[in-house]
PDB file of C-alpha atoms and ligand atoms in Angstrom:
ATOM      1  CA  UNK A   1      52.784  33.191  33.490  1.00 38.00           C
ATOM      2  CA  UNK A   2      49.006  32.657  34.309  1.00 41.00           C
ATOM      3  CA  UNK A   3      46.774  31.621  31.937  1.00 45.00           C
ATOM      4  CA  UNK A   4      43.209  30.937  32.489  1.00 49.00           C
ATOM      5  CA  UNK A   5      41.912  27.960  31.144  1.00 51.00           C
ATOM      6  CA  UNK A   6      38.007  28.017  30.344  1.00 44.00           C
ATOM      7  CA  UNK A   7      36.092  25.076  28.670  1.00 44.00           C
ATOM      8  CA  UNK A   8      32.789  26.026  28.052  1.00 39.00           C
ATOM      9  CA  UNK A   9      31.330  28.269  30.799  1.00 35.00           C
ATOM     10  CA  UNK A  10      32.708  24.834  33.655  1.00 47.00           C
ATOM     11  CA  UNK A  11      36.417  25.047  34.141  1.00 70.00           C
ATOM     12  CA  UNK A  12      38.146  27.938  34.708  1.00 81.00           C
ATOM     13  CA  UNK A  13      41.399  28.264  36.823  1.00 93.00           C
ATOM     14  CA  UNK A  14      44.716  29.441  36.271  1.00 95.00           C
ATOM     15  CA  UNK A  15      48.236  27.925  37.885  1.00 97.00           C
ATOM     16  CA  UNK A  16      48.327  30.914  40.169  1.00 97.00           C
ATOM     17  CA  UNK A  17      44.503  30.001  41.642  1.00 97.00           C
ATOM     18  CA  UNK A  18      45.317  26.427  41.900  1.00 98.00           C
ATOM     19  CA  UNK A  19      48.920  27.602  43.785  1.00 98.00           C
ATOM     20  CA  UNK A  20      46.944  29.328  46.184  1.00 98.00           C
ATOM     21  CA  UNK A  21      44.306  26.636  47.187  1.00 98.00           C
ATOM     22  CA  UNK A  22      46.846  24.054  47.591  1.00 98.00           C
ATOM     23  CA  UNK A  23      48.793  26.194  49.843  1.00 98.00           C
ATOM     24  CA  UNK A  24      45.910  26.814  51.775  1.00 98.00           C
ATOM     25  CA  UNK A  25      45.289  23.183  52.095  1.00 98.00           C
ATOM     26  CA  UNK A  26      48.707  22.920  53.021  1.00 98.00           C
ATOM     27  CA  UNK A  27      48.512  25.465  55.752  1.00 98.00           C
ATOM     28  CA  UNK A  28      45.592  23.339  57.271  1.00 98.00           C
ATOM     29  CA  UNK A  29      47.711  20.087  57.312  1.00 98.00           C
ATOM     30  CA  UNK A  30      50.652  21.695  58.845  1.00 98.00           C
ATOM     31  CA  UNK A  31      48.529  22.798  62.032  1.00 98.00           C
ATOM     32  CA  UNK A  32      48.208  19.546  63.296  1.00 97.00           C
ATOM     33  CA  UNK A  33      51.496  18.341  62.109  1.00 98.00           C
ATOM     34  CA  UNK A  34      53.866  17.244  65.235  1.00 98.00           C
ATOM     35  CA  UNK A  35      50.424  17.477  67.164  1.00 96.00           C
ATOM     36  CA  UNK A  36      48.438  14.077  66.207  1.00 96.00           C
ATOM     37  CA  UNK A  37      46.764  11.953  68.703  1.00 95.00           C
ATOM     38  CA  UNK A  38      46.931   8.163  67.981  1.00 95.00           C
ATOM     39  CA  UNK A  39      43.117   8.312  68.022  1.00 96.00           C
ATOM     40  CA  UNK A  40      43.349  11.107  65.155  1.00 96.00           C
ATOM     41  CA  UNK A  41      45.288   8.386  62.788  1.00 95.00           C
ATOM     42  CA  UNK A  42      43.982   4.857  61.146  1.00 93.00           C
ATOM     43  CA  UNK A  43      44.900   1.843  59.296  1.00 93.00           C
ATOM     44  CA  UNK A  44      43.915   1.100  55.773  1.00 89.00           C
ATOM     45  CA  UNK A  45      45.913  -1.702  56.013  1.00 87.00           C
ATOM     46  CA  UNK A  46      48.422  -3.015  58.158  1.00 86.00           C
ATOM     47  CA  UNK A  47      50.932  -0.155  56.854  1.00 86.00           C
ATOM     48  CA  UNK A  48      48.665   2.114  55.227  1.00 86.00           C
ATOM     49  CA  UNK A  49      47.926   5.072  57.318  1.00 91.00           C
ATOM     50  CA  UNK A  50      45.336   7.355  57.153  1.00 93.00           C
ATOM     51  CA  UNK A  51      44.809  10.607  59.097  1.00 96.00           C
ATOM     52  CA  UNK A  52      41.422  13.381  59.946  1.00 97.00           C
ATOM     53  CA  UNK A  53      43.715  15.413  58.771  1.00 98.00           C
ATOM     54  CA  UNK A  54      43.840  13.488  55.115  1.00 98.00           C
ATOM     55  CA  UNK A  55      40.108  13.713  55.307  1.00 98.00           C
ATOM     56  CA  UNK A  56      39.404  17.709  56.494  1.00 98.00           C
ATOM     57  CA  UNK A  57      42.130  18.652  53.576  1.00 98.00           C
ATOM     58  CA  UNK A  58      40.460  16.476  51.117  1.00 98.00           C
ATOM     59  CA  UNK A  59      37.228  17.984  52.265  1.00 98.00           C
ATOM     60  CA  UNK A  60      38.234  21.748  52.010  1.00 98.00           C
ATOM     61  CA  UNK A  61      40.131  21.280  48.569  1.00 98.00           C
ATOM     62  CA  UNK A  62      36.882  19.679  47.168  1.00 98.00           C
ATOM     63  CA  UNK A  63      34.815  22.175  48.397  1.00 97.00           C
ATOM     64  CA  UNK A  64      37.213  24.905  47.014  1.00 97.00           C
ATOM     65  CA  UNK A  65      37.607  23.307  43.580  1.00 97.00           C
ATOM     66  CA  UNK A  66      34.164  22.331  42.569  1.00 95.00           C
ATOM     67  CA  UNK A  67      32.733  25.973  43.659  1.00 95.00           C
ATOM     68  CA  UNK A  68      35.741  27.667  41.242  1.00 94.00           C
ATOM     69  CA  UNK A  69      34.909  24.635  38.621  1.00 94.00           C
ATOM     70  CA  UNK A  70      31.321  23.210  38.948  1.00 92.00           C
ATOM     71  CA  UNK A  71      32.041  21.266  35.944  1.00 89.00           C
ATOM     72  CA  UNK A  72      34.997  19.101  36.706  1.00 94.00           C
ATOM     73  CA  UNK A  73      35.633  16.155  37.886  1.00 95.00           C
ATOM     74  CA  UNK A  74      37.287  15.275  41.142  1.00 97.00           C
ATOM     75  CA  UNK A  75      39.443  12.034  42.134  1.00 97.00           C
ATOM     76  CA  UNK A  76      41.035  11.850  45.359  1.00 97.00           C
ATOM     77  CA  UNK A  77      42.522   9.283  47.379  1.00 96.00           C
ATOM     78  CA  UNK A  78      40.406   9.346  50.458  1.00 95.00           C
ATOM     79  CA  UNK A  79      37.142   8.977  48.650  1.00 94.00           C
ATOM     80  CA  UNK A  80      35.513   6.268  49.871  1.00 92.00           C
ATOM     81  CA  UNK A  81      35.187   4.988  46.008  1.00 91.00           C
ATOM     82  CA  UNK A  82      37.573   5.950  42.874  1.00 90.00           C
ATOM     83  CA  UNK A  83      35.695   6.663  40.237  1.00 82.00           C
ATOM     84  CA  UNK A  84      36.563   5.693  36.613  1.00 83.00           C
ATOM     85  CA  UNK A  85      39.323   8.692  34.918  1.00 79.00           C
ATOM     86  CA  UNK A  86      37.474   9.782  31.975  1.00 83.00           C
ATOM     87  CA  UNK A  87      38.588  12.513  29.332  1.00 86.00           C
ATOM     88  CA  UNK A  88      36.322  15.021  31.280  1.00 91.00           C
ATOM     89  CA  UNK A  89      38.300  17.890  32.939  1.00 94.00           C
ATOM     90  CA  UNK A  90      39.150  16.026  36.478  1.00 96.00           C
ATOM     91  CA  UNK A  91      40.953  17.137  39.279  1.00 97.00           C
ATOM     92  CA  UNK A  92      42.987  14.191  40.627  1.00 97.00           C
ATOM     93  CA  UNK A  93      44.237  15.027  44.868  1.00 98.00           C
ATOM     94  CA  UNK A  94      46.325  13.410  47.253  1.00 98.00           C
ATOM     95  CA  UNK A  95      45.697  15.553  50.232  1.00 98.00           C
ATOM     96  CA  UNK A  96      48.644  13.951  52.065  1.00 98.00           C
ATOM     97  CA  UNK A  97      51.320  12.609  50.274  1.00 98.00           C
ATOM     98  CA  UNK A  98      54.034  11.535  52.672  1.00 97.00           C
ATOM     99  CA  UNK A  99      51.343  10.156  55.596  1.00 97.00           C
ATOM    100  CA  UNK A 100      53.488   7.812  57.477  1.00 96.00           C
ATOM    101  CA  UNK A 101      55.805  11.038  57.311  1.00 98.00           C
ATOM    102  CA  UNK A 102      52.900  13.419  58.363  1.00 98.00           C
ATOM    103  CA  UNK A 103      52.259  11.059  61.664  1.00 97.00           C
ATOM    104  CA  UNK A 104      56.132  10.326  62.459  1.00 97.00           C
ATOM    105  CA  UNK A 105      56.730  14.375  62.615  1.00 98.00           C
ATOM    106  CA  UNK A 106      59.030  14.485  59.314  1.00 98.00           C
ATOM    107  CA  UNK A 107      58.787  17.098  57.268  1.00 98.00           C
ATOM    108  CA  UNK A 108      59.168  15.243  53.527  1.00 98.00           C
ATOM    109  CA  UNK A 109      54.901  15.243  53.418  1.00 98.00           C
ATOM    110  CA  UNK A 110      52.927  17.220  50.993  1.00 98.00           C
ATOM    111  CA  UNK A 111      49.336  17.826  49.030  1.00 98.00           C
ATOM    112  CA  UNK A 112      49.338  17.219  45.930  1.00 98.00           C
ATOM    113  CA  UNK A 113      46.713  18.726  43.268  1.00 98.00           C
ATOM    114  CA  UNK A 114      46.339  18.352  39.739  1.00 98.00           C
ATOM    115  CA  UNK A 115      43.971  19.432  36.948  1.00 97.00           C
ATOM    116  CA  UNK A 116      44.002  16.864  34.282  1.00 96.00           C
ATOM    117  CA  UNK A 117      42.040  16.625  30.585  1.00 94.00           C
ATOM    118  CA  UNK A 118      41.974  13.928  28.064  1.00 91.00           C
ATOM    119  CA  UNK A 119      43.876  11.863  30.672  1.00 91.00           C
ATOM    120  CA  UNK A 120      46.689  14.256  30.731  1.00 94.00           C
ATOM    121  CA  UNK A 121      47.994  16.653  33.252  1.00 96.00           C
ATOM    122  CA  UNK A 122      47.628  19.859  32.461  1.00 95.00           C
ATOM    123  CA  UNK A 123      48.246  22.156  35.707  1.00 98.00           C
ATOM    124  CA  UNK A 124      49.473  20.539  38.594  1.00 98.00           C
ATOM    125  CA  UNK A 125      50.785  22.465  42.339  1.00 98.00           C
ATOM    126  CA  UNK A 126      52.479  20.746  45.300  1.00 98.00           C
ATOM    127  CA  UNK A 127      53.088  22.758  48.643  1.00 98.00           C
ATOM    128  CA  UNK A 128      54.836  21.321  51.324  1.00 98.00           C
ATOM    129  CA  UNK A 129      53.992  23.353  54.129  1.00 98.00           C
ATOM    130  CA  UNK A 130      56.872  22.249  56.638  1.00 98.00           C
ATOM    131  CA  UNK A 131      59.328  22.853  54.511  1.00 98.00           C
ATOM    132  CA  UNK A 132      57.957  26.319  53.192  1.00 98.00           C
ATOM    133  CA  UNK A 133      58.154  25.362  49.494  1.00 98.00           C
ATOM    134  CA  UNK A 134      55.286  24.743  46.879  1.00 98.00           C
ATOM    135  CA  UNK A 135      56.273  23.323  42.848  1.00 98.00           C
ATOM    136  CA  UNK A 136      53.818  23.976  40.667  1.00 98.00           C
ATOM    137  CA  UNK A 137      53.273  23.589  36.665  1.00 98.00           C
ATOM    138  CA  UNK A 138      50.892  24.145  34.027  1.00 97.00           C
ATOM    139  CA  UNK A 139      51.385  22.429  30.380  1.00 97.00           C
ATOM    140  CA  UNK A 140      53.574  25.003  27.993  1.00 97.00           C
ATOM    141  CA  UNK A 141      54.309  27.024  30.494  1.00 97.00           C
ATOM    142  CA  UNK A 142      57.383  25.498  32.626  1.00 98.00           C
ATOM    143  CA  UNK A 143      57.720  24.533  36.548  1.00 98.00           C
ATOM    144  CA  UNK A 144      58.486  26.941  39.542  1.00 98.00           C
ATOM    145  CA  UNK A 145      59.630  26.487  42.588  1.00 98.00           C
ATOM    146  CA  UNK A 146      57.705  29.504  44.997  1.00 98.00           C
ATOM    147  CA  UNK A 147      58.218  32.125  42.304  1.00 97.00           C
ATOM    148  CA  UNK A 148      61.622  30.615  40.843  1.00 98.00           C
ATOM    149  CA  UNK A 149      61.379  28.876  37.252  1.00 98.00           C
ATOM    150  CA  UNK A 150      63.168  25.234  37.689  1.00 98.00           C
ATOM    151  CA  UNK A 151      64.616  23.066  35.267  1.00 98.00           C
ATOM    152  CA  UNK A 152      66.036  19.237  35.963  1.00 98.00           C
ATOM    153  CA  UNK A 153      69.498  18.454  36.432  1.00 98.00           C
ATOM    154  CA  UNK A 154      71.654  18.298  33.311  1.00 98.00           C
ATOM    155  CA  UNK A 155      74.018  15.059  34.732  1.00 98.00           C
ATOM    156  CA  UNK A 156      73.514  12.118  32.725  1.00 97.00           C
ATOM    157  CA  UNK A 157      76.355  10.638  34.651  1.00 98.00           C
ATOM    158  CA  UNK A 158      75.098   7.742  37.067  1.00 98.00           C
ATOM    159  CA  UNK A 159      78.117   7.500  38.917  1.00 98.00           C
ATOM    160  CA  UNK A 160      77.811  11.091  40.096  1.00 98.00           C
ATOM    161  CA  UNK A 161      74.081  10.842  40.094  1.00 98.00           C
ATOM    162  CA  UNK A 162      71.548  10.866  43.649  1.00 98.00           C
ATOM    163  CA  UNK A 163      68.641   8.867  42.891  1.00 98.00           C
ATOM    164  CA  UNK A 164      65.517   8.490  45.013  1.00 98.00           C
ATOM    165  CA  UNK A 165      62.742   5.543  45.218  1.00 98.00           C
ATOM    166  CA  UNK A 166      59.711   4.547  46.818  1.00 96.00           C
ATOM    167  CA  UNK A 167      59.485   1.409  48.160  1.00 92.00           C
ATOM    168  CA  UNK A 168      55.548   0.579  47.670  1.00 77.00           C
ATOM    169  CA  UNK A 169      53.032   2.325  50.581  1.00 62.00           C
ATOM    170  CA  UNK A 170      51.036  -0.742  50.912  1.00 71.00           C
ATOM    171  CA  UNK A 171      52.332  -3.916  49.715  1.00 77.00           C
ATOM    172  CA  UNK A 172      54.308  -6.324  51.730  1.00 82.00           C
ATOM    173  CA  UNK A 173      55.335  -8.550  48.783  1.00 83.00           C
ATOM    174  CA  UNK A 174      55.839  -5.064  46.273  1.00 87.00           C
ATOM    175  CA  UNK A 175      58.591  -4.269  48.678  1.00 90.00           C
ATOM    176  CA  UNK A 176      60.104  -7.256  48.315  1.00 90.00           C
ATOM    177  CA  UNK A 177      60.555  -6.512  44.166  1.00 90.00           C
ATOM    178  CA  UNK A 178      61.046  -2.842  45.425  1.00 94.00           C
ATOM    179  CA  UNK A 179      64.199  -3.302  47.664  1.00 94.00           C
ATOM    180  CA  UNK A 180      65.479  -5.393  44.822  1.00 93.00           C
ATOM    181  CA  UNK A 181      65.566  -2.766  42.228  1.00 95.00           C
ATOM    182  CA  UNK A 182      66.364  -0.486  44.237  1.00 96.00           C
ATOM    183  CA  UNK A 183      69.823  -2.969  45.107  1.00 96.00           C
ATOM    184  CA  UNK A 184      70.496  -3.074  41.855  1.00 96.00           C
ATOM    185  CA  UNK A 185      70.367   0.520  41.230  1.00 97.00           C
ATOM    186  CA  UNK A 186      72.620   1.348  44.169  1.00 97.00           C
ATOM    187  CA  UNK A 187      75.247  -0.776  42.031  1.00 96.00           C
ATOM    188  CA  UNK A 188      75.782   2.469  39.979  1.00 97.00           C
ATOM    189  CA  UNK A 189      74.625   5.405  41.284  1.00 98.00           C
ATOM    190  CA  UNK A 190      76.063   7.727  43.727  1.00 98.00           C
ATOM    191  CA  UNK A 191      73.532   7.098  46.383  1.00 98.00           C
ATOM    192  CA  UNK A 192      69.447   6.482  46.789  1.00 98.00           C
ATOM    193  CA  UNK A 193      67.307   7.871  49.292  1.00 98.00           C
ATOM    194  CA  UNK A 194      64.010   6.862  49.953  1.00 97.00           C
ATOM    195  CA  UNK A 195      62.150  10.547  51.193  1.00 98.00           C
ATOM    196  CA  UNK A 196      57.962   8.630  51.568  1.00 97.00           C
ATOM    197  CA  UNK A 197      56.343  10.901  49.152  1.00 98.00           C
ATOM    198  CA  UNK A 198      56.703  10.332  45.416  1.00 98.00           C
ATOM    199  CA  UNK A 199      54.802  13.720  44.683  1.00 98.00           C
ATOM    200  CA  UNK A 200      57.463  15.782  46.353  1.00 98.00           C
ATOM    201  CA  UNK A 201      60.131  13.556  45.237  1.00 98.00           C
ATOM    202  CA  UNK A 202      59.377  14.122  41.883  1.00 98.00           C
ATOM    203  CA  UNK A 203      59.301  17.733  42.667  1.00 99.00           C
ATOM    204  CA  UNK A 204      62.959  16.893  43.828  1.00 99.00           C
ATOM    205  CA  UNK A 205      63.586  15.724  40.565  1.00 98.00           C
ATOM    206  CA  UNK A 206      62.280  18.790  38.450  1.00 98.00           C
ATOM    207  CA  UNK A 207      63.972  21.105  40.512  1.00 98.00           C
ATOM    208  CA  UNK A 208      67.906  19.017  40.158  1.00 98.00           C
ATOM    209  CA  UNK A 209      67.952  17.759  43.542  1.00 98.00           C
ATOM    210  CA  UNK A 210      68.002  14.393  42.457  1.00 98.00           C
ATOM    211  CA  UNK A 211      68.824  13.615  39.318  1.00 98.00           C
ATOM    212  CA  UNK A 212      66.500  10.071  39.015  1.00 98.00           C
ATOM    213  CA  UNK A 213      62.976   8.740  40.753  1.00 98.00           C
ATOM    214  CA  UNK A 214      61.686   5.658  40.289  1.00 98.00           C
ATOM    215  CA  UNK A 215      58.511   3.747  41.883  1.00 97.00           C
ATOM    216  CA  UNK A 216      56.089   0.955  41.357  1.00 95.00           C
ATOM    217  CA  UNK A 217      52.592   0.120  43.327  1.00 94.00           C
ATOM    218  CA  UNK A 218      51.281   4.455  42.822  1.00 96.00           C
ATOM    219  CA  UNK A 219      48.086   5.837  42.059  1.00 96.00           C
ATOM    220  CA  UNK A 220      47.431   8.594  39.740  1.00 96.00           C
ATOM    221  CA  UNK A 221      46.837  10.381  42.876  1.00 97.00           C
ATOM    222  CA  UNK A 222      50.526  10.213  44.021  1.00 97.00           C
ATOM    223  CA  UNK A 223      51.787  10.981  39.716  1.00 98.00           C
ATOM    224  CA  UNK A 224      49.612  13.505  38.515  1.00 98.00           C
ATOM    225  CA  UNK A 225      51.079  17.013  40.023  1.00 98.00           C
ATOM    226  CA  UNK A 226      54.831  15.795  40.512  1.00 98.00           C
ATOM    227  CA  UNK A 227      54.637  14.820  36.557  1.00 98.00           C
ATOM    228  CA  UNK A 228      54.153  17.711  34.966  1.00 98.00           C
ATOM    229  CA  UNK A 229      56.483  19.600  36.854  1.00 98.00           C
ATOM    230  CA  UNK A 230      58.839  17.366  35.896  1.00 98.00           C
ATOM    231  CA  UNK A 231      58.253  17.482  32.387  1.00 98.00           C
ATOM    232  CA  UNK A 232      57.827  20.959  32.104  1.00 98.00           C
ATOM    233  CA  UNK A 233      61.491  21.444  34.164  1.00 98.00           C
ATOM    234  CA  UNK A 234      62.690  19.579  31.378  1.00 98.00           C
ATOM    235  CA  UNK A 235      62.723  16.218  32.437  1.00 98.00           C
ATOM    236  CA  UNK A 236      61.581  12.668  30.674  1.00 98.00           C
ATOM    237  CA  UNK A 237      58.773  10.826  32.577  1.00 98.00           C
ATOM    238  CA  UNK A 238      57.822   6.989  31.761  1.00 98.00           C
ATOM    239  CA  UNK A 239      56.138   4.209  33.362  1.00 98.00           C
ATOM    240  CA  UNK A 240      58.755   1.112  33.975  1.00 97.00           C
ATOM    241  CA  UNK A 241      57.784  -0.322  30.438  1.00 96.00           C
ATOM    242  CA  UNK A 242      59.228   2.893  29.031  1.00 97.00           C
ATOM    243  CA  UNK A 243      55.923   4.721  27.913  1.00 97.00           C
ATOM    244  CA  UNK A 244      54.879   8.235  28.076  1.00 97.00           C
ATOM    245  CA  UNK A 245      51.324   8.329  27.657  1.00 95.00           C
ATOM    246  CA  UNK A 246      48.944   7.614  30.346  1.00 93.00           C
ATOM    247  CA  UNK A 247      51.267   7.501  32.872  1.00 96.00           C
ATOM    248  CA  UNK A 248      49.507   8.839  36.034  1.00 94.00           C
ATOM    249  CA  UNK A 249      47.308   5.654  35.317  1.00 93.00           C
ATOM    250  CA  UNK A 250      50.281   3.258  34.806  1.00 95.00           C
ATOM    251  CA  UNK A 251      51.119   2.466  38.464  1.00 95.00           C
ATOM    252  CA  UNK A 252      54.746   3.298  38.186  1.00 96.00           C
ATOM    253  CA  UNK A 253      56.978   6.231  37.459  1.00 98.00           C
ATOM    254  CA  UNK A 254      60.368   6.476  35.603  1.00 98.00           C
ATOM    255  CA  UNK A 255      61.760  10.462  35.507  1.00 98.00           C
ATOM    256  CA  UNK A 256      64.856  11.635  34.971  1.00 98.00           C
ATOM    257  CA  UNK A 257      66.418  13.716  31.988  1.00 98.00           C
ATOM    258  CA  UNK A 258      66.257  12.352  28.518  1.00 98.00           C
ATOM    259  CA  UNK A 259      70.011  10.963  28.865  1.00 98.00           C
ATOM    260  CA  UNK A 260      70.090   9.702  32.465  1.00 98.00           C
ATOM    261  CA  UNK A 261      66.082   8.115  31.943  1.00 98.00           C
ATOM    262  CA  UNK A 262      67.425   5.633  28.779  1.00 98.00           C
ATOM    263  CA  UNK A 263      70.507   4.378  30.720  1.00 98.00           C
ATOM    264  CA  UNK A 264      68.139   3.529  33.711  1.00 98.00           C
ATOM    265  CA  UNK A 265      65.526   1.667  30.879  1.00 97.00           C
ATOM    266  CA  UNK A 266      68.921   0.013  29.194  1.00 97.00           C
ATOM    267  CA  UNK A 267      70.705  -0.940  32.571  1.00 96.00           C
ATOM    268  CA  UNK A 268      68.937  -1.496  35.707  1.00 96.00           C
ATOM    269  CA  UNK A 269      65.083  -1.954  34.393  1.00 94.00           C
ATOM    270  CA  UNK A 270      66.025  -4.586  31.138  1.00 88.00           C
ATOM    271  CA  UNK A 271      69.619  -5.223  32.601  1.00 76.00           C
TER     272      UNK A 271
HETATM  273  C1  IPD B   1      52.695   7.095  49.518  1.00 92.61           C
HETATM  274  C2  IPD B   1      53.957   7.901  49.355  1.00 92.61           C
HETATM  275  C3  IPD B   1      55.164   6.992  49.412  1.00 92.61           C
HETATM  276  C4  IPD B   1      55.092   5.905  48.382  1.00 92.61           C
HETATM  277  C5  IPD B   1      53.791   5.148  48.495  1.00 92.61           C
HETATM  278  C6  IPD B   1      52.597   6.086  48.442  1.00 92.61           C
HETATM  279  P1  IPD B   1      50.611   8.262  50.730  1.00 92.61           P
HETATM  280  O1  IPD B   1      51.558   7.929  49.444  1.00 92.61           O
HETATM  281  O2  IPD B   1      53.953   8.593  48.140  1.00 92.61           O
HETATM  282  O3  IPD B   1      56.362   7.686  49.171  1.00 92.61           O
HETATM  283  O4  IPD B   1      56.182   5.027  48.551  1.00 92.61           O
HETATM  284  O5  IPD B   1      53.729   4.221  47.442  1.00 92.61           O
HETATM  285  O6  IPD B   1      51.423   5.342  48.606  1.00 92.61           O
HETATM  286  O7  IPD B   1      49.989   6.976  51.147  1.00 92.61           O
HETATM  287  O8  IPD B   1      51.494   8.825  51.776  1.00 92.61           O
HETATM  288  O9  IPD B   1      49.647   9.227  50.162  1.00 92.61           O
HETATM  289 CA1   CA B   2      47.840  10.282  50.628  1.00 92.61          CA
END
């Protein structure tokens, strides 16, 4: 389904449209991937990483967007300054989720788009290019893997349940209270991995290859797109304090379905 969403003469765009310029800007990252100088990466901080490549993909999805939408919005990570979200029709991009990924040569990286009004999430698309796949999602209208409808795993089991984390991009001292969690997660579950991009891991999550993701210390940046395909796959998404609403702006991600989501609230987050 492809629905075109107009709002006033400003914003119009379907799933499809946003789909295809995300792929685009996924075909652009993946031509340098495997093929980065050091010169071509930098340091935010002492383990944040930023590439040109971040800041050419940010540039041409920008460009793209605000010429098919001269009304909306745009936040992205590489901006040199956030601003405010408003309720204003906003698209919110990571161009590369997954960077320390992108400049090691593993494939788990992705870009990450989403299209978001009234603080909300409303289409969202997620290509990664080295793995030939792109999720995408628009609100009422499920999530799809390439061309394939998804839906979230149906094992509320923990025992037999593969759960995946993030373990904070750029916070010494938030990895500490990361790798803790995380411990006492691995009590119960079947296994944890941690892949280095929450949008694509939440992608992992809508389409039943994990059955749990959990992370503190994200930007809406990192949320948006990977939420809404995982609630429209089925799925429950919180922030750790157990709320649904306004979670891109949270800072933290609970998702999981319904069943599998309270026992990780009840047991590992309050236990
Ligand atoms: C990071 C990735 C990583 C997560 C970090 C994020 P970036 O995003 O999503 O998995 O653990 O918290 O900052 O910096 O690669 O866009
Ligand atoms: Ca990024």
């Amino acid at each position: 389904m492809s629905i075109s969403l107009t709002y006033g003469c400003s914003v119009n765009i379907s799933r499809q449209q946003l789909l295809t310029v995300t792929v685009e800007a996924g075909e652009l990252a993946q031509r340098s991937f495997r093929s980065l100088s050091a010169e071509q990466v930098a340091y935010k901080s002492e383990i944040d990483l930023v590439t040109e490549i971040d800041h050419s993909v940010q540039s041409l999805l920008i460009d793209r967007l605000t010429r098919m939408c001269p009304g909306a919005r745009v936040l992205a990570e590489e901006q040199q300054e956030h601003r405010a979200l408003t309720d204003e029709p906003t698209f919110i991009i990571d161009p590369i989720d997954g960077t320390t990924n992108f400049v090691h040569g593993v494939p788990h990286y992705c870009v990450s788009v989403a299209y978001a009004e009234e603080g909300e999430p409303i289409l969202g698309a997620v290509s990664a290019p080295a793995l030939g796949e792109v999720f995408s999602s628009e609100r009422g209208g499920g999530s799809y893997r390439n061309a394939e409808r998804i839906t979230i795993s149906p094992n509320g089991d923990p025992r037999r349940a593969l759960g995946c984390t993030g373990l904070f991009g750029d916070s010494r001292a938030g990895r500490a209270a990361a790798a803790e969690l995380m411990g006492r997660a691995l009590d119960h579950l079947r296994d944890i991995r941690r892949m280095g991009a929450a949008a694509l891991d939440l992608c992992y999550v809508a389409c039943g290859r994990f059955d749990l993701f959990w992370e503190r210390g994200l930007n809406a940046w990192d949320i948006a797109a990977g939420m809404l395909i995982v609630r429209e796959a089925g799925g429950r998404v919180s922030d750790v304090h157990g709320d649904t609403d306004g979670v891109m702006f949270s800072g933290s991600v609970v998702a999981a379905n319904p069943q599998l989501h309270r026992w990780f609230m009840e047991t590992v987050l309050r236990g």
